[in-house]
């Protein structure tokens, strides 16, 4: 063996190399304060390894970058771990750089003969910051996209070459495929290569000049191995542990049972970048926050000072430190400068954070951004998956995300969409048309047929139809009904509501099939609806809207397209609803495109993908699941008061968040049909709110019809007591547990 | 090393030749070596500079909304700008490419003003805060009046007012529609320079 190593050494001289590497002389002995450089090398080594691994799965293009990162994060084995390490180690590197710089300056290690090495270090710092900046964009999520957009726009203000420079970096005038390919080439190719090159020089010069010991007589000398290596290794371990801590930290919060670890561990991933829609939560990564805040102090044409001149001057002073340090007071100045710089950066960072924390618009935007991120994550795991058009298409076609936006844009001038707690969407002014929250559910229809509600703003109260025949009929007929007739009316409610085939009522509709059939017959023959309305083969079109398929996808689409169609109101009324897609032959002239109409209708019907796992409390997923959600509980509350509605506005999805499906059911006045709200809120066990739900709105717990039975078992543990109504209907009370709904008619 | 050996060599008749040859070799080494090592960079620059010669897809008027979608009270409303978009090797048909704010400048009259929603400072999209009744940029807090002028030009990070866009009201099938000549402008400059 020895002969082999002798031979090897003869041919390669490796013993000298190893000796030089390990037995470097350290005057004054190994010290903990020397570890920073080594931790940086370690951090870079981690970045190279994890970076290469990520590279094997990453695909830089506007249509695949987010998608591939999402796949790494959520689906690949260990993907979240490697991505989390890469993400947090990058941040650790920035911190370590600052510490290394401080240690070097405070120790005066930049002075002759080490000036050049100090400059090499500053160049390395720039490269690392460049890596951080380019890496931030690569996931192509909203956060990275908007931060980069700001950063590259600032590049554009450089005199003379700015605009061209920006174009070169961005890869054109708009951000897209080539922005990513370029940033990726910089991040994974050019910058690391430069970093390695300068790092080799840096370490070589460091070895040439040796460690700069401030007081070498204090302790006996050591060699690098093993004393310093031991300290370096321990320091690297500490860095690794901190980074691992950051990777695992999010797991301490709520997490959805059974969800893959990538759902709640590691680095976050925002919603896919959408260059065409506003993103009000845009912020740079925390270590650039001070620059962001600094820019707020510069206005108009002075901006170049904030963005370029002053930061450039600060870097310039850093570069001059070895020269300044030659003067008698130079070293003191350098340290003072560094301290002032550190305090300035710290103060600006804190100021930025404090300002943001007090900024409601920003906080709402962050909440919305998180909800969207969670929602897109869930959508990527919907059966349809991510199509060739990418994840952004999922966002743009998702009723849960787009529904509230469309409603705000087109409907909220007249309608509201507000739950019994007053949360939801409403305009600034008092509504002039019905509250569409839970439209066509049993509760909603029951409210329509109740004298207490039909004349309120939630139904016809503020419309041109407030004196109409329907209001008149309800007010004249319903109060004088016998108990039996009222029971019949409930059956009619169930029958009419079943026409909508709402996803939220699938289970109870199936269970109550007999009642619904009975109700349909009553509707046609007995109650008198068919005197004005058409309902399948009974009644005629002409005097009132067609009830056939009432609230169904087709019915709603056609109604919104053209309410004046003969199936509905026949003619335009002053103050009546306009048609949103009346130009069938020229869709461009319509207020709603076919896609928008589809999304809006599906949102009103609560028809969207329900994820398997949700993080209700941490991400507001519950909230997100909610804006449209099918009715909770009772009819009383289905009629929101104007006050209630007025407070609810845009952060749309955000608001209903808190309450969510667990919306308490107040004691029911009318025979209501407490039915289960949220099919989306599956695996109720995951969220505290959801768990409370069954107890609070006892009558309501109908588990999500479309969900796997396993998850359902919890909410419906007991045969739920139901309001008086059921006693007249069917014997719900002893409903077996199982996944069957417990709600009753 | 080699050349210094040569120069110190005793001068004889061939010394002149040697010098000449040495100069020739040096020059050739420098020039040829330079060319071959610079060549890939030069060729690469062609590709890297390609974005400089790309033309942005300059506007033309686009239909944004029908006039009756604008509130009568002059409050600005945002609308997506939908058109075809080319991104390197992909063409996307009818995609949102930006956002504009439209508002009526006179009650009841078909007079409309259009503003690009992009903040001229650093390119974020501004919000319209209905409570405060002004535009606010979520990034560096630039704020603008509903007509797009900066509220405090002396301390607004934005170097210019929001970018107004040309508007036309066109009659389509008996309805008044708002058409806007959509453009993006360079961020950070006091002058309004359209992205070419």
Tab-separated table of N, CA and C in Angstrom, chain A residues 543-634:
chain	number	residue	atom	x	y	z
A	543	UNK	N	-95.111	34.929	-18.898
A	543	UNK	CA	-95.337	35.934	-17.877
A	543	UNK	C	-94.277	35.954	-16.784
A	544	UNK	N	-93.497	34.918	-16.695
A	544	UNK	CA	-92.493	34.889	-15.629
A	544	UNK	C	-91.374	33.949	-16.050
A	545	UNK	N	-90.236	34.040	-15.408
A	545	UNK	CA	-89.102	33.218	-15.844
A	545	UNK	C	-89.390	31.719	-15.785
A	546	UNK	N	-88.809	31.053	-16.722
A	546	UNK	CA	-88.918	29.604	-16.829
A	546	UNK	C	-88.236	28.970	-15.617
A	547	UNK	N	-88.932	28.048	-14.974
A	547	UNK	CA	-88.321	27.400	-13.810
A	547	UNK	C	-87.673	26.069	-14.167
A	548	UNK	N	-87.802	25.687	-15.405
A	548	UNK	CA	-87.181	24.436	-15.821
A	548	UNK	C	-85.662	24.608	-15.790
A	549	UNK	N	-85.028	23.792	-14.986
A	549	UNK	CA	-83.579	23.901	-14.893
A	549	UNK	C	-83.131	25.142	-14.143
A	550	UNK	N	-84.000	25.653	-13.310
A	550	UNK	CA	-83.722	26.891	-12.569
A	550	UNK	C	-82.379	26.806	-11.825
A	551	UNK	N	-81.515	27.766	-12.095
A	551	UNK	CA	-80.234	27.802	-11.380
A	551	UNK	C	-79.196	26.831	-11.914
A	552	UNK	N	-79.587	26.058	-12.927
A	552	UNK	CA	-78.606	25.119	-13.490
A	552	UNK	C	-77.582	25.898	-14.305
A	553	UNK	N	-76.535	25.197	-14.708
A	553	UNK	CA	-75.485	25.841	-15.489
A	553	UNK	C	-76.067	26.507	-16.730
A	554	UNK	N	-76.885	25.745	-17.449
A	554	UNK	CA	-77.441	26.261	-18.697
A	554	UNK	C	-78.388	27.430	-18.452
A	555	UNK	N	-79.221	27.260	-17.446
A	555	UNK	CA	-80.213	28.303	-17.141
A	555	UNK	C	-79.512	29.609	-16.784
A	556	UNK	N	-78.511	29.509	-15.891
A	556	UNK	CA	-77.812	30.714	-15.455
A	556	UNK	C	-77.050	31.368	-16.612
A	557	UNK	N	-76.406	30.533	-17.412
A	557	UNK	CA	-75.651	31.093	-18.543
A	557	UNK	C	-76.575	31.884	-19.447
A	558	UNK	N	-77.713	31.288	-19.743
A	558	UNK	CA	-78.632	31.970	-20.660
A	558	UNK	C	-79.248	33.203	-20.014
A	559	UNK	N	-79.532	33.072	-18.716
A	559	UNK	CA	-80.129	34.210	-18.030
A	559	UNK	C	-79.176	35.401	-18.033
A	560	UNK	N	-77.918	35.140	-17.673
A	560	UNK	CA	-76.953	36.239	-17.613
A	560	UNK	C	-76.691	36.795	-19.019
A	561	UNK	N	-76.677	35.891	-19.988
A	561	UNK	CA	-76.451	36.348	-21.356
A	561	UNK	C	-77.522	37.337	-21.775
A	562	UNK	N	-78.771	36.973	-21.478
A	562	UNK	CA	-79.858	37.836	-21.935
A	562	UNK	C	-81.117	37.643	-21.096
A	563	UNK	N	-81.231	38.401	-20.016
A	563	UNK	CA	-82.391	38.242	-19.122
A	563	UNK	C	-83.697	38.652	-19.798
A	564	UNK	N	-83.589	39.366	-20.908
A	564	UNK	CA	-84.828	39.792	-21.558
A	564	UNK	C	-85.334	38.763	-22.563
A	565	UNK	N	-84.649	37.645	-22.626
A	565	UNK	CA	-85.085	36.571	-23.506
A	565	UNK	C	-86.471	36.088	-23.059
A	566	UNK	N	-87.182	35.527	-23.975
A	566	UNK	CA	-88.572	35.176	-23.624
A	566	UNK	C	-88.638	34.096	-22.545
A	567	UNK	N	-87.570	33.352	-22.373
A	567	UNK	CA	-87.561	32.362	-21.289
A	567	UNK	C	-87.555	33.037	-19.930
A	568	UNK	N	-87.133	34.294	-19.911
A	568	UNK	CA	-86.956	34.925	-18.603
A	568	UNK	C	-87.911	36.107	-18.430
A	569	UNK	N	-87.384	37.315	-18.551
A	569	UNK	CA	-88.270	38.448	-18.292
A	569	UNK	C	-88.916	39.031	-19.547
A	570	UNK	N	-88.574	38.492	-20.652
A	570	UNK	CA	-89.188	38.856	-21.932
A	570	UNK	C	-88.837	40.248	-22.416
A	571	UNK	N	-88.880	41.226	-21.566
A	571	UNK	CA	-88.571	42.553	-22.091
A	571	UNK	C	-87.754	43.328	-21.073
A	572	UNK	N	-86.990	44.236	-21.607
A	572	UNK	CA	-86.156	45.047	-20.733
A	572	UNK	C	-87.030	45.952	-19.901
A	573	UNK	N	-86.719	46.036	-18.626
A	573	UNK	CA	-87.442	46.927	-17.728
A	573	UNK	C	-86.472	48.017	-17.327
A	574	UNK	N	-87.009	49.166	-17.083
A	574	UNK	CA	-86.133	50.231	-16.621
A	574	UNK	C	-85.524	49.802	-15.288
A	575	UNK	N	-84.229	49.828	-15.207
A	575	UNK	CA	-83.592	49.385	-13.970
A	575	UNK	C	-83.436	47.886	-13.882
A	576	UNK	N	-83.867	47.200	-14.911
A	576	UNK	CA	-83.720	45.746	-14.924
A	576	UNK	C	-82.320	45.345	-15.342
A	577	UNK	N	-82.118	44.048	-15.325
A	577	UNK	CA	-80.757	43.570	-15.580
A	577	UNK	C	-80.442	43.589	-17.069
A	578	UNK	N	-79.256	44.109	-17.416
A	578	UNK	CA	-78.863	44.094	-18.828
A	578	UNK	C	-78.342	42.709	-19.234
A	579	UNK	N	-78.311	42.486	-20.526
A	579	UNK	CA	-77.736	41.233	-21.009
A	579	UNK	C	-76.230	41.359	-21.089
A	580	UNK	N	-75.531	40.297	-20.750
A	580	UNK	CA	-74.079	40.367	-20.754
A	580	UNK	C	-73.449	39.660	-21.947
A	581	UNK	N	-74.285	38.935	-22.682
A	581	UNK	CA	-73.746	38.280	-23.872
A	581	UNK	C	-74.867	38.158	-24.887
A	582	UNK	N	-75.357	39.309	-25.318
A	582	UNK	CA	-76.502	39.288	-26.221
A	582	UNK	C	-76.093	39.125	-27.677
A	583	UNK	N	-74.828	39.411	-27.968
A	583	UNK	CA	-74.378	39.316	-29.368
A	583	UNK	C	-73.796	37.928	-29.615
A	584	UNK	N	-74.641	37.033	-29.986
A	584	UNK	CA	-74.151	35.673	-30.146
A	584	UNK	C	-73.216	35.534	-31.335
A	585	UNK	N	-73.484	36.346	-32.344
A	585	UNK	CA	-72.659	36.203	-33.561
A	585	UNK	C	-71.370	37.014	-33.455
A	586	UNK	N	-71.301	37.911	-32.494
A	586	UNK	CA	-70.111	38.755	-32.378
A	586	UNK	C	-69.678	38.852	-30.916
A	587	UNK	N	-69.051	37.788	-30.437
A	587	UNK	CA	-68.736	37.691	-29.008
A	587	UNK	C	-67.886	38.859	-28.499
A	588	UNK	N	-67.129	39.472	-29.401
A	588	UNK	CA	-66.273	40.577	-28.959
A	588	UNK	C	-67.083	41.751	-28.438
A	589	UNK	N	-68.315	41.849	-28.921
A	589	UNK	CA	-69.142	42.976	-28.506
A	589	UNK	C	-69.814	42.730	-27.163
A	590	UNK	N	-69.676	41.529	-26.645
A	590	UNK	CA	-70.328	41.226	-25.375
A	590	UNK	C	-69.520	41.710	-24.191
A	591	UNK	N	-70.221	41.955	-23.107
A	591	UNK	CA	-69.502	42.361	-21.905
A	591	UNK	C	-68.728	41.195	-21.316
A	592	UNK	N	-69.285	40.030	-21.462
A	592	UNK	CA	-68.596	38.849	-20.952
A	592	UNK	C	-68.216	37.955	-22.121
A	593	UNK	N	-66.976	37.529	-22.148
A	593	UNK	CA	-66.580	36.557	-23.156
A	593	UNK	C	-67.134	35.199	-22.744
A	594	UNK	N	-67.187	34.281	-23.672
A	594	UNK	CA	-67.708	32.958	-23.317
A	594	UNK	C	-66.952	32.347	-22.131
A	595	UNK	N	-65.657	32.576	-22.087
A	595	UNK	CA	-64.864	32.012	-20.982
A	595	UNK	C	-65.252	32.675	-19.657
A	596	UNK	N	-65.418	33.994	-19.731
A	596	UNK	CA	-65.772	34.704	-18.493
A	596	UNK	C	-67.144	34.277	-17.995
A	597	UNK	N	-68.053	34.127	-18.937
A	597	UNK	CA	-69.406	33.713	-18.563
A	597	UNK	C	-69.355	32.350	-17.885
A	598	UNK	N	-68.584	31.470	-18.468
A	598	UNK	CA	-68.443	30.127	-17.922
A	598	UNK	C	-67.914	30.193	-16.487
A	599	UNK	N	-66.872	30.993	-16.296
A	599	UNK	CA	-66.255	31.094	-14.974
A	599	UNK	C	-67.244	31.693	-13.972
A	600	UNK	N	-67.936	32.730	-14.395
A	600	UNK	CA	-68.871	33.398	-13.489
A	600	UNK	C	-70.005	32.465	-13.070
A	601	UNK	N	-70.541	31.753	-14.046
A	601	UNK	CA	-71.643	30.844	-13.742
A	601	UNK	C	-71.171	29.738	-12.807
A	602	UNK	N	-70.012	29.207	-13.100
A	602	UNK	CA	-69.521	28.130	-12.237
A	602	UNK	C	-69.233	28.649	-10.826
A	603	UNK	N	-68.787	29.883	-10.765
A	603	UNK	CA	-68.531	30.437	-9.429
A	603	UNK	C	-69.838	30.620	-8.655
A	604	UNK	N	-70.845	31.175	-9.315
A	604	UNK	CA	-72.123	31.382	-8.643
A	604	UNK	C	-72.698	30.059	-8.155
A	605	UNK	N	-72.416	29.012	-8.911
A	605	UNK	CA	-72.952	27.703	-8.543
A	605	UNK	C	-72.039	26.939	-7.584
A	606	UNK	N	-70.933	27.545	-7.231
A	606	UNK	CA	-70.009	26.853	-6.333
A	606	UNK	C	-69.397	25.633	-6.996
A	607	UNK	N	-69.153	25.751	-8.276
A	607	UNK	CA	-68.730	24.592	-9.044
A	607	UNK	C	-67.252	24.726	-9.397
A	608	UNK	N	-66.403	24.184	-8.575
A	608	UNK	CA	-64.977	24.236	-8.884
A	608	UNK	C	-64.267	23.101	-8.188
A	609	UNK	N	-63.041	22.947	-8.560
A	609	UNK	CA	-62.273	21.834	-8.020
A	609	UNK	C	-62.051	21.983	-6.520
A	610	UNK	N	-62.337	20.943	-5.813
A	610	UNK	CA	-62.100	20.923	-4.371
A	610	UNK	C	-60.855	20.110	-4.091
A	611	UNK	N	-59.897	20.723	-3.464
A	611	UNK	CA	-58.637	20.017	-3.273
A	611	UNK	C	-58.732	18.912	-2.245
A	612	UNK	N	-57.771	18.052	-2.357
A	612	UNK	CA	-57.733	16.923	-1.452
A	612	UNK	C	-57.225	17.355	-0.079
A	613	UNK	N	-56.230	18.233	-0.128
A	613	UNK	CA	-55.669	18.708	1.141
A	613	UNK	C	-55.763	20.217	1.175
A	614	UNK	N	-56.091	20.741	2.319
A	614	UNK	CA	-56.040	22.193	2.419
A	614	UNK	C	-55.398	22.582	3.726
A	615	UNK	N	-54.859	23.747	3.718
A	615	UNK	CA	-54.250	24.288	4.922
A	615	UNK	C	-55.151	25.417	5.375
A	616	UNK	N	-56.259	25.067	5.950
A	616	UNK	CA	-57.264	26.080	6.185
A	616	UNK	C	-56.748	27.283	6.959
A	617	UNK	N	-56.165	27.043	8.093
A	617	UNK	CA	-55.900	28.204	8.933
A	617	UNK	C	-54.653	28.965	8.532
A	618	UNK	N	-53.662	28.276	8.024
A	618	UNK	CA	-52.434	29.008	7.755
A	618	UNK	C	-52.476	29.769	6.458
A	619	UNK	N	-53.145	29.247	5.492
A	619	UNK	CA	-53.055	29.909	4.210
A	619	UNK	C	-54.329	30.602	3.827
A	620	UNK	N	-55.336	30.444	4.652
A	620	UNK	CA	-56.586	31.057	4.259
A	620	UNK	C	-57.250	30.252	3.176
A	621	UNK	N	-56.846	29.049	3.068
A	621	UNK	CA	-57.426	28.224	2.027
A	621	UNK	C	-58.914	28.110	2.259
A	622	UNK	N	-59.250	27.967	3.507
A	622	UNK	CA	-60.672	27.842	3.814
A	622	UNK	C	-61.365	29.035	3.214
A	623	UNK	N	-60.693	30.138	3.379
A	623	UNK	CA	-61.249	31.360	2.887
A	623	UNK	C	-61.417	31.275	1.401
A	624	UNK	N	-60.354	30.872	0.809
A	624	UNK	CA	-60.365	30.866	-0.624
A	624	UNK	C	-61.452	29.957	-1.117
A	625	UNK	N	-61.680	28.932	-0.360
A	625	UNK	CA	-62.660	27.977	-0.818
A	625	UNK	C	-64.028	28.601	-0.777
A	626	UNK	N	-64.074	29.751	-0.227
A	626	UNK	CA	-65.349	30.185	0.220
A	626	UNK	C	-66.181	31.173	-0.527
A	627	UNK	N	-65.609	32.031	-1.253
A	627	UNK	CA	-66.380	33.196	-1.644
A	627	UNK	C	-67.731	32.850	-2.199
A	628	UNK	N	-67.821	31.763	-2.835
A	628	UNK	CA	-69.078	31.515	-3.465
A	628	UNK	C	-69.918	30.553	-2.740
A	629	UNK	N	-69.504	30.097	-1.752
A	629	UNK	CA	-69.898	28.816	-1.298
A	629	UNK	C	-71.307	28.783	-1.037
A	630	UNK	N	-71.709	27.760	-1.383
A	630	UNK	CA	-73.030	27.349	-1.142
A	630	UNK	C	-73.248	27.580	0.291
A	631	UNK	N	-74.288	28.118	0.480
A	631	UNK	CA	-75.043	28.479	1.625
A	631	UNK	C	-74.711	27.732	2.840
A	632	UNK	N	-74.547	28.415	3.841
A	632	UNK	CA	-74.524	27.672	5.050
A	632	UNK	C	-75.898	27.834	5.610
A	633	UNK	N	-76.260	26.976	6.353
A	633	UNK	CA	-77.380	27.109	7.242
A	633	UNK	C	-78.679	27.703	6.752
A	634	UNK	N	-79.087	28.776	7.383
A	634	UNK	CA	-80.524	29.007	7.401
A	634	UNK	C	-81.038	30.159	6.546
